[in-house]
PDB file of C-alpha atoms in Angstrom:
ATOM      1  CA  ALA A   3     -12.077 -12.399  -0.902  1.00 65.00           C
ATOM      2  CA  GLN A   4     -12.010  -8.715  -1.255  1.00 71.00           C
ATOM      3  CA  SER A   5     -11.180  -7.084  -4.615  1.00 83.00           C
ATOM      4  CA  VAL A   6     -10.677  -3.407  -5.763  1.00 90.00           C
ATOM      5  CA  THR A   7     -11.129  -2.097  -9.166  1.00 93.00           C
ATOM      6  CA  GLN A   8      -9.883   1.249 -10.220  1.00 94.00           C
ATOM      7  CA  LEU A   9     -11.320   2.273 -13.535  1.00 91.00           C
ATOM      8  CA  GLY A  10      -8.808   4.025 -15.731  1.00 90.00           C
ATOM      9  CA  SER A  11      -5.034   3.280 -15.231  1.00 92.00           C
ATOM     10  CA  HIS A  12      -4.226   6.672 -16.626  1.00 95.00           C
ATOM     11  CA  VAL A  13      -6.161   9.881 -16.096  1.00 97.00           C
ATOM     12  CA  SER A  14      -5.253  13.336 -17.506  1.00 97.00           C
ATOM     13  CA  VAL A  15      -6.804  16.554 -16.250  1.00 97.00           C
ATOM     14  CA  SER A  16      -6.004  20.257 -16.936  1.00 97.00           C
ATOM     15  CA  GLU A  17      -4.606  22.285 -14.053  1.00 97.00           C
ATOM     16  CA  GLY A  18      -7.549  23.735 -12.210  1.00 97.00           C
ATOM     17  CA  ALA A  19      -9.979  21.005 -13.525  1.00 98.00           C
ATOM     18  CA  LEU A  20     -12.013  18.593 -11.334  1.00 97.00           C
ATOM     19  CA  VAL A  21     -10.178  15.417 -10.430  1.00 98.00           C
ATOM     20  CA  LEU A  22     -12.173  12.282 -10.338  1.00 98.00           C
ATOM     21  CA  LEU A  23     -10.514   8.860  -9.738  1.00 98.00           C
ATOM     22  CA  ARG A  24     -12.799   5.896  -9.573  1.00 97.00           C
ATOM     23  CA  CYS A  25     -12.665   2.945  -7.196  1.00 96.00           C
ATOM     24  CA  ASN A  26     -15.257   0.049  -6.670  1.00 95.00           C
ATOM     25  CA  TYR A  27     -14.780  -2.796  -4.251  1.00 91.00           C
ATOM     26  CA  SER A  28     -16.544  -6.142  -3.764  1.00 86.00           C
ATOM     27  CA  SER A  29     -17.576  -6.885  -0.462  1.00 72.00           C
ATOM     28  CA  SER A  30     -20.598  -8.267   1.220  1.00 66.00           C
ATOM     29  CA  VAL A  31     -19.878  -6.480   4.440  1.00 67.00           C
ATOM     30  CA  PRO A  32     -18.865  -2.700   4.626  1.00 67.00           C
ATOM     31  CA  PRO A  33     -15.140  -2.715   4.676  1.00 76.00           C
ATOM     32  CA  TYR A  34     -12.629  -0.053   5.581  1.00 87.00           C
ATOM     33  CA  LEU A  35     -11.554   1.963   2.595  1.00 90.00           C
ATOM     34  CA  PHE A  36      -8.427   4.047   1.784  1.00 93.00           C
ATOM     35  CA  TRP A  37      -6.863   6.134  -0.706  1.00 96.00           C
ATOM     36  CA  TYR A  38      -2.971   6.470  -0.966  1.00 95.00           C
ATOM     37  CA  VAL A  39      -0.796   8.406  -3.218  1.00 96.00           C
ATOM     38  CA  GLN A  40       2.613   7.556  -4.491  1.00 95.00           C
ATOM     39  CA  TYR A  41       4.974   9.916  -5.974  1.00 92.00           C
ATOM     40  CA  PRO A  42       7.983   8.710  -7.930  1.00 86.00           C
ATOM     41  CA  ASN A  43      10.616   6.709  -5.964  1.00 80.00           C
ATOM     42  CA  GLN A  44       8.600   7.046  -2.710  1.00 85.00           C
ATOM     43  CA  GLY A  45       6.466   4.922  -0.641  1.00 88.00           C
ATOM     44  CA  LEU A  46       2.800   5.309  -0.340  1.00 92.00           C
ATOM     45  CA  GLN A  47       1.118   8.305   1.598  1.00 93.00           C
ATOM     46  CA  LEU A  48      -2.329   8.047   3.081  1.00 92.00           C
ATOM     47  CA  LEU A  49      -4.702  10.518   1.564  1.00 95.00           C
ATOM     48  CA  LEU A  50      -7.962   9.632   3.403  1.00 94.00           C
ATOM     49  CA  LYS A  51      -9.802   6.795   4.932  1.00 91.00           C
ATOM     50  CA  TYR A  52     -13.349   5.569   5.793  1.00 90.00           C
ATOM     51  CA  THR A  53     -13.956   3.339   8.681  1.00 84.00           C
ATOM     52  CA  THR A  54     -17.389   4.342  10.117  1.00 81.00           C
ATOM     53  CA  GLY A  55     -19.526   7.280  10.417  1.00 83.00           C
ATOM     54  CA  ALA A  56     -19.813  10.009   7.894  1.00 85.00           C
ATOM     55  CA  THR A  57     -19.687   8.749   4.284  1.00 88.00           C
ATOM     56  CA  LEU A  58     -17.937  11.897   3.097  1.00 94.00           C
ATOM     57  CA  VAL A  59     -14.452  11.783   3.868  1.00 94.00           C
ATOM     58  CA  LYS A  60     -11.989  14.702   3.554  1.00 96.00           C
ATOM     59  CA  GLY A  61      -8.333  14.055   3.386  1.00 94.00           C
ATOM     60  CA  ILE A  62      -5.131  15.897   2.935  1.00 94.00           C
ATOM     61  CA  ASN A  63      -4.265  18.331  -0.072  1.00 93.00           C
ATOM     62  CA  GLY A  64      -7.886  18.951  -0.769  1.00 96.00           C
ATOM     63  CA  PHE A  65      -8.868  15.627  -1.680  1.00 97.00           C
ATOM     64  CA  GLU A  66     -12.085  13.975  -0.563  1.00 97.00           C
ATOM     65  CA  ALA A  67     -14.057  10.650  -1.160  1.00 97.00           C
ATOM     66  CA  GLU A  68     -17.597   9.432  -0.667  1.00 94.00           C
ATOM     67  CA  PHE A  69     -18.429   6.025   0.575  1.00 92.00           C
ATOM     68  CA  LYS A  70     -21.318   4.857  -1.312  1.00 92.00           C
ATOM     69  CA  LYS A  71     -22.611   1.537   0.002  1.00 88.00           C
ATOM     70  CA  SER A  72     -25.306   0.925  -2.645  1.00 89.00           C
ATOM     71  CA  GLU A  73     -22.790   1.407  -5.507  1.00 91.00           C
ATOM     72  CA  THR A  74     -20.113  -0.268  -3.567  1.00 91.00           C
ATOM     73  CA  SER A  75     -17.821   2.770  -4.646  1.00 93.00           C
ATOM     74  CA  PHE A  76     -15.306   5.063  -3.041  1.00 95.00           C
ATOM     75  CA  HIS A  77     -14.465   7.599  -5.586  1.00 97.00           C
ATOM     76  CA  LEU A  78     -11.683  10.260  -4.865  1.00 98.00           C
ATOM     77  CA  THR A  79     -12.328  13.819  -5.880  1.00 98.00           C
ATOM     78  CA  LYS A  80     -10.623  17.247  -5.957  1.00 98.00           C
ATOM     79  CA  PRO A  81     -12.183  20.455  -7.086  1.00 97.00           C
ATOM     80  CA  SER A  82      -9.239  21.850  -8.633  1.00 97.00           C
ATOM     81  CA  ALA A  83      -6.194  20.062  -9.918  1.00 97.00           C
ATOM     82  CA  HIS A  84      -2.800  21.295  -9.107  1.00 96.00           C
ATOM     83  CA  MET A  85       0.458  20.377 -10.898  1.00 96.00           C
ATOM     84  CA  SER A  86       1.700  18.923  -7.823  1.00 95.00           C
ATOM     85  CA  ASP A  87      -1.174  16.258  -7.860  1.00 96.00           C
ATOM     86  CA  ALA A  88       0.536  14.362 -10.517  1.00 96.00           C
ATOM     87  CA  ALA A  89       1.371  11.033  -8.981  1.00 96.00           C
ATOM     88  CA  GLU A  90      -0.033   7.302  -8.770  1.00 96.00           C
ATOM     89  CA  TYR A  91      -3.166   6.858  -6.794  1.00 97.00           C
ATOM     90  CA  PHE A  92      -4.209   3.591  -5.081  1.00 96.00           C
ATOM     91  CA  CYS A  93      -7.535   2.739  -3.649  1.00 95.00           C
ATOM     92  CA  ALA A  94      -7.393   0.037  -1.033  1.00 91.00           C
ATOM     93  CA  VAL A  95      -9.851  -1.999   1.198  1.00 88.00           C
ATOM     94  CA  SER A  96      -9.327  -3.930   4.279  1.00 82.00           C
ATOM     95  CA  ASP A  97     -12.164  -6.204   5.728  1.00 68.00           C
ATOM     96  CA  VAL A  98     -13.416  -5.405   9.183  1.00 65.00           C
ATOM     97  CA  SER A  99     -11.515  -8.312  10.560  1.00 62.00           C
ATOM     98  CA  GLY A 100      -8.320  -6.535   9.595  1.00 59.00           C
ATOM     99  CA  ASN A 101      -6.961  -9.788   8.255  1.00 60.00           C
ATOM    100  CA  GLN A 102      -6.383  -8.819   4.694  1.00 68.00           C
ATOM    101  CA  PHE A 103      -5.589  -5.558   2.888  1.00 77.00           C
ATOM    102  CA  TYR A 104      -6.142  -5.258  -0.798  1.00 84.00           C
ATOM    103  CA  PHE A 105      -4.948  -2.652  -3.314  1.00 90.00           C
ATOM    104  CA  GLY A 106      -6.279  -1.618  -6.624  1.00 92.00           C
ATOM    105  CA  THR A 107      -3.922  -1.581  -9.655  1.00 91.00           C
ATOM    106  CA  GLY A 108      -3.592   2.239  -9.311  1.00 94.00           C
ATOM    107  CA  THR A 109      -4.373   5.255 -11.415  1.00 96.00           C
ATOM    108  CA  SER A 110      -1.601   7.583 -12.792  1.00 96.00           C
ATOM    109  CA  LEU A 111      -2.881  11.051 -12.812  1.00 97.00           C
ATOM    110  CA  THR A 112      -1.179  13.537 -15.127  1.00 97.00           C
ATOM    111  CA  VAL A 113      -2.096  17.240 -14.692  1.00 97.00           C
ATOM    112  CA  ILE A 114      -1.632  19.258 -17.993  1.00 96.00           C
ATOM    113  CA  PRO A 115      -0.623  22.956 -17.386  1.00 95.00           C
TER     114      PRO A 115
ATOM    115  CA  LYS B   3       8.205  10.958  15.223  1.00 68.00           C
ATOM    116  CA  ALA B   4      10.318   9.150  12.797  1.00 80.00           C
ATOM    117  CA  GLY B   5       8.760   7.609  10.003  1.00 92.00           C
ATOM    118  CA  VAL B   6       9.117   3.920   8.723  1.00 96.00           C
ATOM    119  CA  THR B   7      12.619   3.371   7.513  1.00 97.00           C
ATOM    120  CA  GLN B   8      13.769   0.601   5.116  1.00 97.00           C
ATOM    121  CA  THR B   9      17.298  -0.366   4.436  1.00 97.00           C
ATOM    122  CA  PRO B  10      19.021  -0.866   2.044  1.00 97.00           C
ATOM    123  CA  ARG B  11      17.228   1.513  -0.441  1.00 96.00           C
ATOM    124  CA  TYR B  12      18.712  -0.079  -3.440  1.00 96.00           C
ATOM    125  CA  LEU B  13      19.986  -3.569  -3.989  1.00 96.00           C
ATOM    126  CA  ILE B  14      21.419  -5.616  -6.873  1.00 98.00           C
ATOM    127  CA  LYS B  15      21.559  -9.331  -6.680  1.00 98.00           C
ATOM    128  CA  THR B  16      22.262 -12.259  -8.930  1.00 98.00           C
ATOM    129  CA  ARG B  17      19.920 -15.005  -9.805  1.00 98.00           C
ATOM    130  CA  GLY B  18      20.042 -17.775  -7.209  1.00 98.00           C
ATOM    131  CA  GLN B  19      21.367 -15.645  -4.306  1.00 98.00           C
ATOM    132  CA  GLN B  20      19.383 -14.690  -1.223  1.00 98.00           C
ATOM    133  CA  VAL B  21      18.544 -11.336   0.239  1.00 98.00           C
ATOM    134  CA  THR B  22      17.393  -9.885   3.405  1.00 98.00           C
ATOM    135  CA  LEU B  23      15.662  -6.503   3.618  1.00 98.00           C
ATOM    136  CA  SER B  24      15.041  -4.648   6.742  1.00 98.00           C
ATOM    137  CA  CYS B  25      12.179  -2.373   8.186  1.00 98.00           C
ATOM    138  CA  SER B  26      11.974  -0.293  11.248  1.00 98.00           C
ATOM    139  CA  PRO B  27       8.328   0.782  12.008  1.00 96.00           C
ATOM    140  CA  ILE B  28       7.154   3.829  13.645  1.00 94.00           C
ATOM    141  CA  SER B  29       7.894   3.959  17.238  1.00 93.00           C
ATOM    142  CA  GLY B  30       4.974   2.246  19.034  1.00 90.00           C
ATOM    143  CA  HIS B  31       3.534   0.465  16.040  1.00 91.00           C
ATOM    144  CA  ARG B  32       3.445  -3.161  16.486  1.00 90.00           C
ATOM    145  CA  SER B  33       2.180  -4.356  13.159  1.00 90.00           C
ATOM    146  CA  VAL B  34       4.517  -4.667  10.065  1.00 93.00           C
ATOM    147  CA  SER B  35       3.408  -5.536   6.629  1.00 92.00           C
ATOM    148  CA  TRP B  36       5.305  -6.276   3.454  1.00 95.00           C
ATOM    149  CA  TYR B  37       4.311  -5.700  -0.039  1.00 94.00           C
ATOM    150  CA  GLN B  38       5.936  -6.299  -3.429  1.00 96.00           C
ATOM    151  CA  GLN B  39       5.213  -3.698  -6.135  1.00 93.00           C
ATOM    152  CA  THR B  40       5.797  -4.311  -9.780  1.00 92.00           C
ATOM    153  CA  PRO B  41       4.726  -2.770 -12.952  1.00 86.00           C
ATOM    154  CA  GLY B  42       2.839  -5.787 -14.126  1.00 80.00           C
ATOM    155  CA  GLN B  43       1.200  -6.994 -10.843  1.00 83.00           C
ATOM    156  CA  GLY B  44       0.832  -3.842  -8.847  1.00 86.00           C
ATOM    157  CA  LEU B  45       0.948  -3.890  -5.001  1.00 89.00           C
ATOM    158  CA  GLN B  46       0.815  -7.479  -3.710  1.00 91.00           C
ATOM    159  CA  PHE B  47       0.535  -8.364  -0.101  1.00 90.00           C
ATOM    160  CA  LEU B  48       3.298 -10.747   1.287  1.00 94.00           C
ATOM    161  CA  PHE B  49       2.781 -10.887   4.895  1.00 91.00           C
ATOM    162  CA  GLU B  50       1.925  -9.128   8.081  1.00 91.00           C
ATOM    163  CA  TYR B  51       3.635  -9.530  11.385  1.00 93.00           C
ATOM    164  CA  PHE B  52       2.304  -8.587  14.692  1.00 90.00           C
ATOM    165  CA  SER B  53       4.074  -8.922  18.161  1.00 90.00           C
ATOM    166  CA  GLU B  54       6.689 -11.208  16.536  1.00 94.00           C
ATOM    167  CA  THR B  55       3.989 -13.474  15.047  1.00 94.00           C
ATOM    168  CA  GLN B  56       3.080 -13.862  11.349  1.00 93.00           C
ATOM    169  CA  ARG B  57      -0.694 -13.044  11.451  1.00 87.00           C
ATOM    170  CA  ASN B  58      -1.563 -12.930   7.726  1.00 85.00           C
ATOM    171  CA  LYS B  59       0.231 -14.282   4.658  1.00 89.00           C
ATOM    172  CA  GLY B  60      -0.344 -13.517   0.931  1.00 88.00           C
ATOM    173  CA  ASN B  61       0.066 -15.866  -1.960  1.00 90.00           C
ATOM    174  CA  PHE B  62       3.818 -15.912  -2.312  1.00 95.00           C
ATOM    175  CA  PRO B  63       6.048 -19.205  -2.606  1.00 96.00           C
ATOM    176  CA  GLY B  64       8.108 -20.230   0.554  1.00 96.00           C
ATOM    177  CA  ARG B  65      11.068 -18.455  -0.791  1.00 97.00           C
ATOM    178  CA  PHE B  66       9.726 -15.400   0.764  1.00 98.00           C
ATOM    179  CA  SER B  67       9.794 -15.392   4.504  1.00 97.00           C
ATOM    180  CA  GLY B  68      10.121 -12.809   7.197  1.00 97.00           C
ATOM    181  CA  ARG B  69      10.256 -12.288  10.936  1.00 97.00           C
ATOM    182  CA  GLN B  70       9.716  -9.635  13.525  1.00 97.00           C
ATOM    183  CA  PHE B  71      11.837  -8.921  16.522  1.00 97.00           C
ATOM    184  CA  SER B  72      10.652  -7.984  19.984  1.00 95.00           C
ATOM    185  CA  ASN B  73      11.402  -4.145  19.218  1.00 94.00           C
ATOM    186  CA  SER B  74       8.867  -4.679  16.218  1.00 94.00           C
ATOM    187  CA  ARG B  75      11.664  -4.329  13.641  1.00 97.00           C
ATOM    188  CA  SER B  76      11.074  -6.682  10.728  1.00 98.00           C
ATOM    189  CA  GLU B  77      13.168  -8.477   8.243  1.00 98.00           C
ATOM    190  CA  MET B  78      12.266 -10.038   4.907  1.00 98.00           C
ATOM    191  CA  ASN B  79      14.158 -12.763   3.282  1.00 98.00           C
ATOM    192  CA  VAL B  80      14.011 -14.018  -0.271  1.00 98.00           C
ATOM    193  CA  SER B  81      16.006 -17.090  -1.015  1.00 96.00           C
ATOM    194  CA  THR B  82      17.005 -18.476  -4.477  1.00 97.00           C
ATOM    195  CA  LEU B  83      16.287 -15.241  -6.286  1.00 98.00           C
ATOM    196  CA  GLU B  84      14.751 -15.196  -9.595  1.00 97.00           C
ATOM    197  CA  LEU B  85      14.486 -12.495 -12.282  1.00 97.00           C
ATOM    198  CA  GLY B  86      10.921 -12.020 -11.457  1.00 96.00           C
ATOM    199  CA  ASP B  87      11.674 -11.037  -8.015  1.00 97.00           C
ATOM    200  CA  SER B  88      12.882  -7.713  -9.255  1.00 97.00           C
ATOM    201  CA  ALA B  89      10.458  -5.195  -7.561  1.00 96.00           C
ATOM    202  CA  LEU B  90      10.056  -2.313  -5.000  1.00 95.00           C
ATOM    203  CA  TYR B  91       9.435  -3.963  -1.691  1.00 97.00           C
ATOM    204  CA  LEU B  92       7.386  -1.766   0.487  1.00 95.00           C
ATOM    205  CA  CYS B  93       7.146  -2.092   4.394  1.00 95.00           C
ATOM    206  CA  ALA B  94       4.176  -0.602   6.210  1.00 93.00           C
ATOM    207  CA  SER B  95       3.652  -0.163   9.939  1.00 92.00           C
ATOM    208  CA  SER B  96       0.313   0.205  11.746  1.00 87.00           C
ATOM    209  CA  LEU B  97      -0.556   1.199  15.283  1.00 81.00           C
ATOM    210  CA  VAL B  98      -3.215  -1.642  15.901  1.00 71.00           C
ATOM    211  CA  GLY B  99      -3.395  -3.864  12.928  1.00 59.00           C
ATOM    212  CA  HIS B 100      -4.095  -4.283   9.422  1.00 52.00           C
ATOM    213  CA  SER B 101      -7.549  -2.769   9.343  1.00 56.00           C
ATOM    214  CA  TYR B 102      -6.108   0.839  10.313  1.00 68.00           C
ATOM    215  CA  GLU B 103      -4.259   2.938   8.212  1.00 77.00           C
ATOM    216  CA  GLN B 104      -0.782   1.885   7.268  1.00 85.00           C
ATOM    217  CA  TYR B 105       2.316   4.155   7.011  1.00 90.00           C
ATOM    218  CA  PHE B 106       4.649   3.236   4.322  1.00 93.00           C
ATOM    219  CA  GLY B 107       8.339   3.367   4.168  1.00 95.00           C
ATOM    220  CA  PRO B 108      10.203   4.501   0.960  1.00 94.00           C
ATOM    221  CA  GLY B 109      10.821   0.883  -0.067  1.00 95.00           C
ATOM    222  CA  THR B 110      13.796  -1.096  -1.203  1.00 97.00           C
ATOM    223  CA  ARG B 111      14.416  -1.531  -4.934  1.00 96.00           C
ATOM    224  CA  LEU B 112      15.581  -4.983  -5.682  1.00 97.00           C
ATOM    225  CA  THR B 113      17.025  -5.776  -9.055  1.00 97.00           C
ATOM    226  CA  VAL B 114      17.956  -9.258  -9.826  1.00 98.00           C
ATOM    227  CA  THR B 115      20.212  -9.945 -12.781  1.00 97.00           C
TER     228      THR B 115
END
């Protein structure tokens, strides 16, 4: 079975600083990888996804993530944090058969003015 | 296109009762998945329906059931409610299946007293 580990349940950054949210997965076969964001009292919104092809994936709101097979990682980054980025972020993985979809436990991002 | 809609948005039930939650996917989406989100357990997969058939199921007791109609709308039912069933229940729809990005509804907040 797949599993997803998000290191750091809470991350704080200053406004304008680099955002780095970590995600590692366990899989013997390259999976499909996703990052979602959840604002308070809302559902999840897709930020970006990796299925095949280019390992550096660009998403919405200036976020990007790089798939590193050798490290089984899919870390999310943004060069400059904005106050509106404060939210809960979830990494997710789906195996290529599409039979299961697994979420990490989430990372709460706080942006300090 | 309209997004994923879930009704009701908030629900309060008493232990032992049953509840039915509804989800209308994005037009054209045939896959509907349900998730339970709690502070302690995070996002947990309940089940996925595709073309009126349950295709995948998570590790939840039989009290949790669902169905999908020919118009792809889905319902989720929880019988004999327990206090631990209090959670945000999220529905997600997908164009092809589980391995592609899912679009989430705002969720139904269920409180069991």
